[in-house]
XYZ file of C-alpha atoms in Angstrom:
556
model
C 0.073 0.016 -0.008
C 1.271 3.289 -0.845
C 2.159 5.905 1.781
C 0.520 9.370 1.957
C 3.584 11.032 0.775
C 3.983 8.643 -2.223
C 0.355 9.254 -3.178
C 0.854 13.169 -2.801
C 3.905 12.816 -5.039
C 1.838 11.323 -7.939
C -0.848 14.279 -7.889
C -1.065 16.439 -10.796
C -1.235 20.087 -9.527
C -2.708 23.227 -10.999
C -0.740 26.266 -10.886
C -2.025 28.222 -7.841
C -3.260 31.012 -10.003
C -5.731 28.528 -11.709
C -6.948 27.323 -8.224
C -7.422 31.080 -7.381
C -9.617 31.679 -10.438
C -12.263 29.278 -8.756
C -12.622 31.820 -5.966
C -12.778 34.812 -8.424
C -9.248 35.904 -7.744
C -6.920 37.043 -10.522
C -3.265 35.929 -10.785
C -2.199 39.525 -10.399
C -3.933 39.679 -7.027
C -1.841 37.017 -5.534
C 1.640 36.885 -3.755
C 2.808 33.690 -5.068
C 5.289 31.663 -3.092
C 6.583 29.372 -5.892
C 4.190 27.584 -8.358
C 1.543 26.003 -5.989
C 1.191 28.130 -3.115
C 0.291 31.964 -2.392
C -0.792 34.619 -0.021
C -3.948 36.594 -0.629
C -2.995 40.329 0.409
C -5.233 42.702 2.019
C -6.340 44.615 -1.123
C -7.787 41.531 -2.587
C -9.708 40.568 0.513
C -11.185 44.060 0.733
C -12.630 43.537 -2.724
C -14.887 40.777 -1.342
C -15.790 42.437 1.735
C -19.527 43.329 0.424
C -20.126 39.755 -0.625
C -22.877 37.646 1.070
C -21.397 34.922 3.515
C -21.606 31.356 2.593
C -22.566 28.416 4.875
C -19.995 27.379 7.471
C -19.529 23.724 8.401
C -17.368 22.771 11.154
C -15.483 19.337 11.336
C -14.727 17.893 14.613
C -14.255 14.532 16.070
C -14.573 12.206 19.034
C -11.590 11.765 21.431
C -8.931 10.227 19.216
C -6.415 7.437 19.669
C -2.677 8.801 19.994
C -2.188 8.578 16.469
C -5.248 10.758 15.349
C -8.207 9.620 13.471
C -8.260 11.458 10.338
C -10.311 14.558 10.904
C -8.483 16.764 8.415
C -8.670 13.864 5.991
C -12.266 13.974 6.292
C -12.389 17.822 6.009
C -10.450 17.795 2.829
C -12.508 14.744 1.257
C -15.769 16.703 2.302
C -14.456 19.756 0.427
C -13.660 17.620 -2.766
C -17.112 15.945 -2.616
C -18.878 19.336 -2.458
C -16.887 20.351 -5.602
C -18.040 16.963 -7.284
C -21.512 18.062 -6.426
C -20.954 21.329 -8.242
C -20.915 23.532 -5.142
C -18.698 26.537 -4.975
C -16.651 25.425 -1.771
C -13.574 26.583 -0.084
C -11.768 24.831 2.816
C -10.370 26.986 5.810
C -7.803 24.698 7.640
C -5.026 25.146 10.208
C -1.331 24.970 9.425
C 0.673 22.045 10.647
C 3.327 22.329 13.428
C 6.607 20.705 13.062
C 6.403 19.115 16.353
C 3.836 16.481 15.420
C 5.465 15.892 11.804
C 8.771 14.840 13.765
C 6.926 13.364 16.687
C 4.063 10.728 16.554
C 0.805 12.326 15.155
C 2.096 13.398 11.841
C 1.145 16.632 9.922
C -2.056 18.316 8.946
C -2.272 17.941 5.304
C -4.941 14.951 5.290
C -4.055 11.504 3.903
C -4.517 9.079 1.076
C -6.424 10.709 -1.767
C -7.667 13.385 0.400
C -4.732 15.736 0.827
C -3.546 19.197 0.437
C -0.545 19.263 -1.992
C 2.284 19.618 -2.085
C 1.958 18.050 1.334
C 5.730 18.268 2.156
C 5.673 22.036 1.575
C 2.677 22.533 3.890
C 3.900 20.192 6.611
C 7.633 21.578 6.796
C 8.275 25.330 6.388
C 5.229 26.292 4.182
C 5.230 30.209 3.837
C 7.105 30.979 7.050
C 4.065 31.818 9.113
C 5.087 29.803 12.023
C 8.829 31.177 11.803
C 7.297 34.826 11.829
C 5.200 33.995 14.738
C 8.219 32.309 16.749
C 10.525 35.325 15.889
C 7.839 37.779 17.061
C 7.356 35.766 20.345
C 11.127 35.485 20.967
C 11.732 39.024 20.144
C 9.490 40.053 22.899
C 11.148 37.701 25.167
C 14.566 39.391 24.204
C 13.142 42.688 24.920
C 12.001 41.810 28.375
C 15.541 40.460 29.438
C 17.060 43.425 27.804
C 14.910 45.799 29.730
C 15.743 43.906 33.027
C 19.623 44.232 32.113
C 19.494 47.912 31.393
C 17.820 49.314 34.593
C 14.139 47.955 34.830
C 12.608 51.273 34.455
C 9.162 49.350 34.529
C 9.983 48.004 37.823
C 9.346 44.255 36.544
C 9.601 41.779 39.270
C 11.962 39.188 37.710
C 10.243 36.465 39.556
C 6.821 37.343 37.998
C 7.916 37.302 34.289
C 5.167 35.341 32.628
C 6.078 35.627 28.997
C 7.600 32.396 27.707
C 9.962 31.798 24.712
C 8.789 29.266 22.162
C 10.027 26.895 19.470
C 7.963 24.901 16.770
C 9.416 21.631 17.908
C 8.816 19.041 20.644
C 11.554 19.395 23.206
C 10.813 18.455 26.852
C 14.394 19.607 27.826
C 13.097 23.236 27.259
C 10.057 23.122 29.575
C 11.849 24.658 32.600
C 15.312 26.348 32.105
C 17.555 28.970 33.717
C 18.773 31.978 31.695
C 21.281 34.685 32.328
C 24.058 32.515 33.459
C 27.567 33.304 32.858
C 27.977 36.691 34.525
C 26.263 40.167 34.570
C 26.898 40.795 30.878
C 24.542 38.024 30.103
C 21.614 39.478 31.757
C 19.784 38.641 34.976
C 19.627 35.081 36.057
C 16.055 33.964 36.364
C 13.881 30.811 35.644
C 12.445 30.591 32.244
C 10.225 28.309 29.984
C 9.580 27.362 26.522
C 6.204 26.534 25.029
C 5.724 24.952 21.455
C 4.918 27.675 18.970
C 1.243 26.430 18.579
C 0.668 27.127 22.269
C 2.123 30.681 22.256
C -0.291 33.723 22.822
C 1.201 35.305 19.433
C -0.237 32.275 17.638
C -3.663 32.722 19.329
C -3.564 36.364 18.491
C -2.604 35.837 15.125
C -5.633 33.646 14.664
C -7.994 36.091 16.471
C -6.909 39.299 14.901
C -9.416 40.685 12.265
C -6.821 43.060 10.570
C -3.492 44.802 11.085
C -4.960 47.443 13.391
C -6.668 44.707 15.485
C -3.435 42.856 15.547
C -1.652 45.996 16.639
C -4.033 46.511 19.567
C -4.132 42.785 20.731
C -0.213 42.718 20.649
C -0.069 45.854 22.774
C -2.180 44.144 25.362
C -0.059 41.136 25.926
C 0.791 40.733 29.606
C 4.432 39.868 29.764
C 5.072 40.312 33.501
C 3.837 41.950 36.806
C 5.897 44.698 38.491
C 6.685 44.958 42.057
C 3.326 46.413 42.887
C 1.613 43.407 41.382
C 0.379 45.497 38.368
C 0.554 43.910 34.888
C 3.331 44.936 32.357
C 2.323 44.813 28.792
C 4.177 44.424 25.356
C 2.933 47.970 24.578
C 4.728 49.485 27.553
C 8.012 47.703 26.338
C 7.550 49.492 22.929
C 7.870 46.111 21.274
C 4.746 46.325 19.257
C 5.952 47.837 16.148
C 8.883 45.445 15.515
C 6.425 42.447 16.313
C 4.097 44.008 13.567
C 6.981 44.230 10.992
C 7.770 40.417 11.599
C 3.986 39.575 11.084
C 2.917 41.821 8.328
C 3.180 39.211 5.564
C 2.165 36.162 7.740
C -1.162 37.663 8.715
C -2.432 37.336 4.897
C -4.178 33.915 4.452
C -2.360 31.304 2.401
C -3.938 29.421 -0.685
C -3.258 25.961 -1.581
C -5.229 23.019 -3.354
C -6.480 19.604 -2.541
C -5.430 16.592 -4.843
C -8.694 17.359 -6.751
C -7.893 21.177 -7.023
C -10.334 22.391 -4.451
C -9.155 25.735 -3.088
C -7.970 25.842 0.619
C -7.067 28.665 2.829
C -4.521 27.434 5.361
C -3.780 29.953 8.112
C -2.762 29.718 11.678
C -2.234 26.756 13.716
C -2.944 26.542 17.405
C -3.337 23.339 19.243
C -6.726 22.531 20.760
C -5.562 20.676 23.781
C -3.307 23.544 24.848
C -4.772 26.453 22.863
C -7.911 27.339 21.214
C -7.324 25.023 18.189
C -8.880 27.024 15.185
C -7.647 28.432 12.093
C -7.601 32.246 11.684
C -10.690 34.322 11.737
C -9.236 36.189 8.735
C -9.178 33.149 6.543
C -12.470 31.853 7.642
C -14.174 35.045 7.057
C -12.407 35.512 3.743
C -13.536 31.921 2.692
C -17.030 32.796 3.494
C -17.063 35.767 1.208
C -15.453 33.915 -1.660
C -17.502 30.480 -1.526
C -21.033 29.148 -0.968
C -19.962 26.601 1.405
C -16.809 26.821 3.629
C -15.453 23.646 5.740
C -13.357 24.354 8.575
C -11.997 22.210 11.404
C -11.394 22.544 15.074
C -8.625 20.502 16.642
C -8.663 17.092 18.490
C -12.022 16.084 20.122
C -15.099 18.163 20.384
C -14.716 18.609 23.976
C -11.658 20.849 23.196
C -11.579 22.347 19.580
C -15.179 22.397 19.044
C -16.017 23.796 22.373
C -13.412 26.652 21.823
C -14.671 27.115 18.215
C -18.260 27.796 19.507
C -17.298 29.688 22.613
C -14.322 31.689 21.859
C -13.931 32.024 17.955
C -17.700 32.188 16.873
C -18.376 34.679 19.622
C -15.434 36.847 18.850
C -15.859 36.696 14.939
C -19.652 36.812 14.833
C -19.852 33.536 13.015
C -22.811 31.120 12.862
C -22.036 27.558 11.937
C -24.892 25.857 9.929
C -23.805 22.361 10.722
C -21.138 20.312 12.527
C -19.627 17.070 11.130
C -18.496 14.750 13.978
C -15.919 12.216 12.688
C -15.702 8.948 14.562
C -13.696 5.652 13.596
C -14.257 2.209 14.551
C -10.872 1.860 15.801
C -11.165 5.048 18.049
C -14.398 3.614 19.502
C -12.558 0.202 20.244
C -9.748 2.255 21.835
C -12.415 4.094 24.020
C -13.850 0.675 24.807
C -10.607 -0.285 26.418
C -8.595 -2.081 23.654
C -4.956 -1.398 23.861
C -3.583 0.903 21.030
C -1.518 -2.132 19.519
C -4.771 -3.959 19.127
C -7.220 -1.291 17.845
C -7.018 -2.742 14.306
C -8.634 -5.932 15.246
C -12.356 -6.563 15.103
C -13.999 -6.070 18.367
C -17.658 -5.485 18.331
C -18.046 -5.782 22.311
C -15.278 -3.162 22.760
C -16.940 -0.909 20.202
C -20.166 -1.136 21.945
C -18.496 -0.225 25.134
C -16.584 2.730 23.678
C -19.430 4.164 21.799
C -20.626 6.122 24.855
C -17.725 8.423 23.870
C -19.524 9.193 20.570
C -22.973 9.565 22.467
C -21.398 12.473 24.662
C -19.957 14.302 21.776
C -23.173 14.168 20.050
C -25.028 15.483 23.263
C -22.369 18.271 23.607
C -22.588 19.609 20.128
C -26.431 19.697 20.377
C -26.017 21.907 23.347
C -24.636 24.711 21.098
C -27.882 24.510 18.867
C -26.104 23.206 15.626
C -27.263 20.185 13.772
C -25.020 17.319 13.955
C -23.859 14.782 11.229
C -21.735 11.735 12.217
C -19.393 10.385 9.763
C -17.321 7.206 10.077
C -13.893 7.534 8.826
C -13.444 3.908 7.180
C -10.378 1.770 7.738
C -9.872 -1.557 5.873
C -9.818 -3.247 9.313
C -13.443 -2.161 9.937
C -16.299 -4.852 9.851
C -19.837 -4.390 8.524
C -21.141 -5.602 11.870
C -19.425 -2.597 13.729
C -20.335 -0.080 11.075
C -23.928 -1.281 11.381
C -23.755 -0.881 15.250
C -22.551 2.832 14.669
C -25.113 3.696 12.105
C -28.021 2.356 14.248
C -26.774 4.309 17.326
C -26.781 7.493 15.330
C -30.255 7.174 14.082
C -31.350 6.596 17.827
C -29.566 9.760 18.754
C -31.231 12.123 16.013
C -28.051 12.351 13.922
C -27.662 11.923 10.110
C -24.976 9.310 9.448
C -22.736 8.708 6.472
C -19.751 6.361 5.982
C -16.687 8.136 4.474
C -14.056 6.480 2.273
C -12.207 9.513 1.275
C -8.646 8.293 2.263
C -8.979 5.517 -0.512
C -11.598 7.307 -2.935
C -11.013 10.985 -2.586
C -14.000 13.261 -3.032
C -15.988 10.361 -4.554
C -15.786 8.750 -1.063
C -17.408 11.668 0.577
C -20.343 12.521 -1.724
C -22.691 10.521 0.619
C -21.640 12.744 3.506
C -21.686 15.940 1.504
C -25.391 14.989 0.545
C -26.347 14.320 4.173
C -24.660 17.753 5.244
C -26.704 19.494 2.689
C -29.912 17.958 3.598
C -29.373 18.574 7.298
C -28.573 22.231 6.626
C -31.827 22.570 4.739
C -34.117 20.645 7.296
C -32.543 21.771 10.505
C -31.668 25.613 10.505
C -28.888 26.287 13.066
C -29.846 27.868 16.282
C -26.195 28.332 17.374
C -25.476 29.847 20.835
C -22.420 29.799 23.273
C -22.649 27.661 26.133
C -22.060 30.277 28.744
C -22.349 33.935 29.414
C -19.242 36.276 29.564
C -20.498 38.087 32.639
C -20.336 34.832 34.688
C -17.421 34.513 37.077
C -14.406 32.733 35.910
C -14.900 29.754 38.173
C -18.659 29.534 37.022
C -17.475 29.256 33.271
C -14.948 26.657 34.220
C -17.654 24.742 36.139
C -20.128 24.898 33.271
C -17.625 23.620 30.708
C -16.356 20.735 33.112
C -19.911 19.700 33.964
C -21.672 20.317 30.805
C -18.951 19.215 28.284
C -16.599 16.890 30.056
C -19.348 15.352 32.163
C -17.371 16.036 35.509
C -19.102 16.207 38.922
C -17.178 19.375 39.900
C -13.891 21.249 39.800
C -11.065 21.135 42.198
C -8.641 24.176 42.379
C -5.180 24.147 43.586
C -4.230 26.943 45.961
C -2.201 28.486 43.090
C -5.203 28.366 40.711
C -7.519 29.958 43.378
C -5.091 32.804 43.673
C -4.550 33.227 40.079
C -8.327 33.320 39.218
C -9.025 35.828 41.913
C -6.116 38.071 40.695
C -7.338 37.935 37.232
C -10.753 39.059 38.053
C -9.443 41.837 40.378
C -7.369 43.063 37.302
C -10.707 43.207 35.172
C -10.129 39.961 33.074
C -13.115 38.008 34.585
C -15.362 39.046 31.641
C -13.364 36.995 29.129
C -14.114 33.438 27.787
C -11.969 30.488 28.952
C -9.678 28.264 27.098
C -9.120 25.008 28.886
C -5.799 23.158 28.321
C -6.760 19.584 28.869
C -5.689 16.093 27.502
C -7.238 15.231 24.225
C -7.512 11.558 24.937
C -10.234 11.575 27.414
C -13.330 13.678 28.262
C -11.636 14.087 31.827
C -8.328 15.385 32.604
C -6.831 11.955 33.116
C -5.828 10.560 29.630
C -6.252 7.098 30.968
C -10.037 7.431 31.790
C -11.505 6.524 28.280
C -15.094 6.248 27.056
C -17.552 8.465 29.024
C -16.053 8.751 32.339
C -18.161 9.445 35.268
C -17.725 10.152 39.141
C -14.757 12.547 38.537
C -13.696 16.148 39.119
C -11.497 18.161 36.945
C -8.340 19.361 38.793
C -7.424 23.101 37.656
C -3.750 23.781 38.604
C -3.405 27.302 37.361
C -4.702 30.004 35.079
C -3.288 33.116 33.505
C -4.562 35.531 31.033
C -3.964 35.904 27.200
C -5.235 39.425 27.135
C -4.165 39.966 23.482
C -6.011 36.875 22.310
C -8.945 37.791 24.479
C -9.338 34.627 26.843
C -8.118 33.188 30.068
C -6.141 29.952 29.824
C -7.106 27.344 32.319
C -4.571 24.545 32.921
C -5.903 21.252 33.966
C -4.496 17.847 35.073
C -0.863 17.184 33.807
C -1.127 18.888 30.368
C 2.069 20.264 29.113
C 2.633 23.323 26.800
C 5.735 21.866 25.582
C 5.440 18.355 24.081
C 8.133 15.907 24.148
C 9.206 13.404 21.384
C 8.046 9.753 21.728
C 10.501 6.958 22.290
C 10.848 6.297 18.443
C 9.962 9.719 16.965
C 8.710 9.923 13.252
C 11.909 11.989 12.660
C 14.062 8.666 12.513
C 12.225 7.656 9.278
C 12.357 10.925 7.361
C 14.936 11.330 4.731
C 15.730 12.961 1.524
C 17.016 11.019 -1.570
C 19.537 11.952 -4.185
C 16.930 13.729 -6.344
C 16.031 15.924 -3.527
C 12.686 13.985 -2.909
C 11.584 13.927 0.831
C 10.674 10.317 1.966
C 9.174 8.817 5.139
C 7.305 12.064 6.066
C 4.283 9.537 6.593
């Protein structure tokens, strides 16, 4: 069987200007990055400002296995299926992080015959957006330490610098470090930390900003530290904003690529949903809605993470109303949630599937709480059995959900036309009644409690002393009216990755909280979640190589 990258290398690509024509964009309006990718500048976006918005379709998933379950593959195949049905469609997806590419999960270009191409361009350096975000983040970090070194006019307490450096790679050795060693000339000695770029506030701001002026204002609001009086110190006070904007001025424009079937894709921004808000940029989503009749977007990991944040953070901030949600499940993920070890999830096991299907049930219930109609799709694998598929289809009928089997990995858009038809029928039959889960004027603890009980199914929330203090401080400083962004394991509805299925009788443990004032939300850290992942025992990086012709192999 061919690998994803082998399939991608066989694709016949159109020049990106030809793909742009499908959205009504002229070649002279693009900033091209080679033959097959381009950025869409602001002047072009402005031309579409008066157009009517298309329908927005969110793709999310049940809790995955550690290898992921093909949510991006389904998103891409669904877009190609809409194209096959003669619909004017555009995908709006997230950019991949290098961390998973060289780690365990892989990239974010889809798979099989439902991929964005060139897949290696997308998964590796792409148009440099991640590098620009990393540079802007670390420029700010350097300016903080420089300010401390040259007199500390703002009275920053070195023990309360909260801004972290970042890098787009899994590297557990950088989670906790000491900087400034080697004498006075190297700056003040203090404890520091790294997060992966996808978890940085610059990434979140990048995805939430509506335009350059909004980006400027958000960057200026970043809380980088606290002074000796306990007052927040911002990036604006450090005079760092102009230089950060200079690094981000090109990156903020959405990127255009194509699927293997030449469907247009806007790929922009890439926060993780387990440690950030997990959605592509507002700019790209809103641009796609102006350019197409149907826009397919996705939110990261399980619906308890990405979809909740999509509904409660992104849609609220951007004024978006999703018309439908596609909930991706797989037989092997349900076996996994039924207690089958990862090594055995490809073996048929009807009883385990019946035990694990409660995970699907909870995600259906959760999505329905937002007032948006749900379509469940089964991402098919060759190891699935008809008996298992029939169990899932019958279960969906019992829970008032349309159901469609998807074979887009093997068959491209042709394997998603049934799903596309079900989505179109659902949009017609069930108008969206979208609403957020909680009100912004609730106290922070009330918002956390609502998400924990309604979405995760927890009995309650336990707070460490540090978390209690942090939440009180944030409310005293005027941040209590912001939405919350919960950092939690993606493998379980609970904050313990080993509690699979639909856990009951548990509490969520909040260990700390901090404000991402520029992004516009409060980050809540639960369980043992890390903002800088580590590589697995045998990382994917060990299999990646370049042959004598310059062809990348082993990317997956």
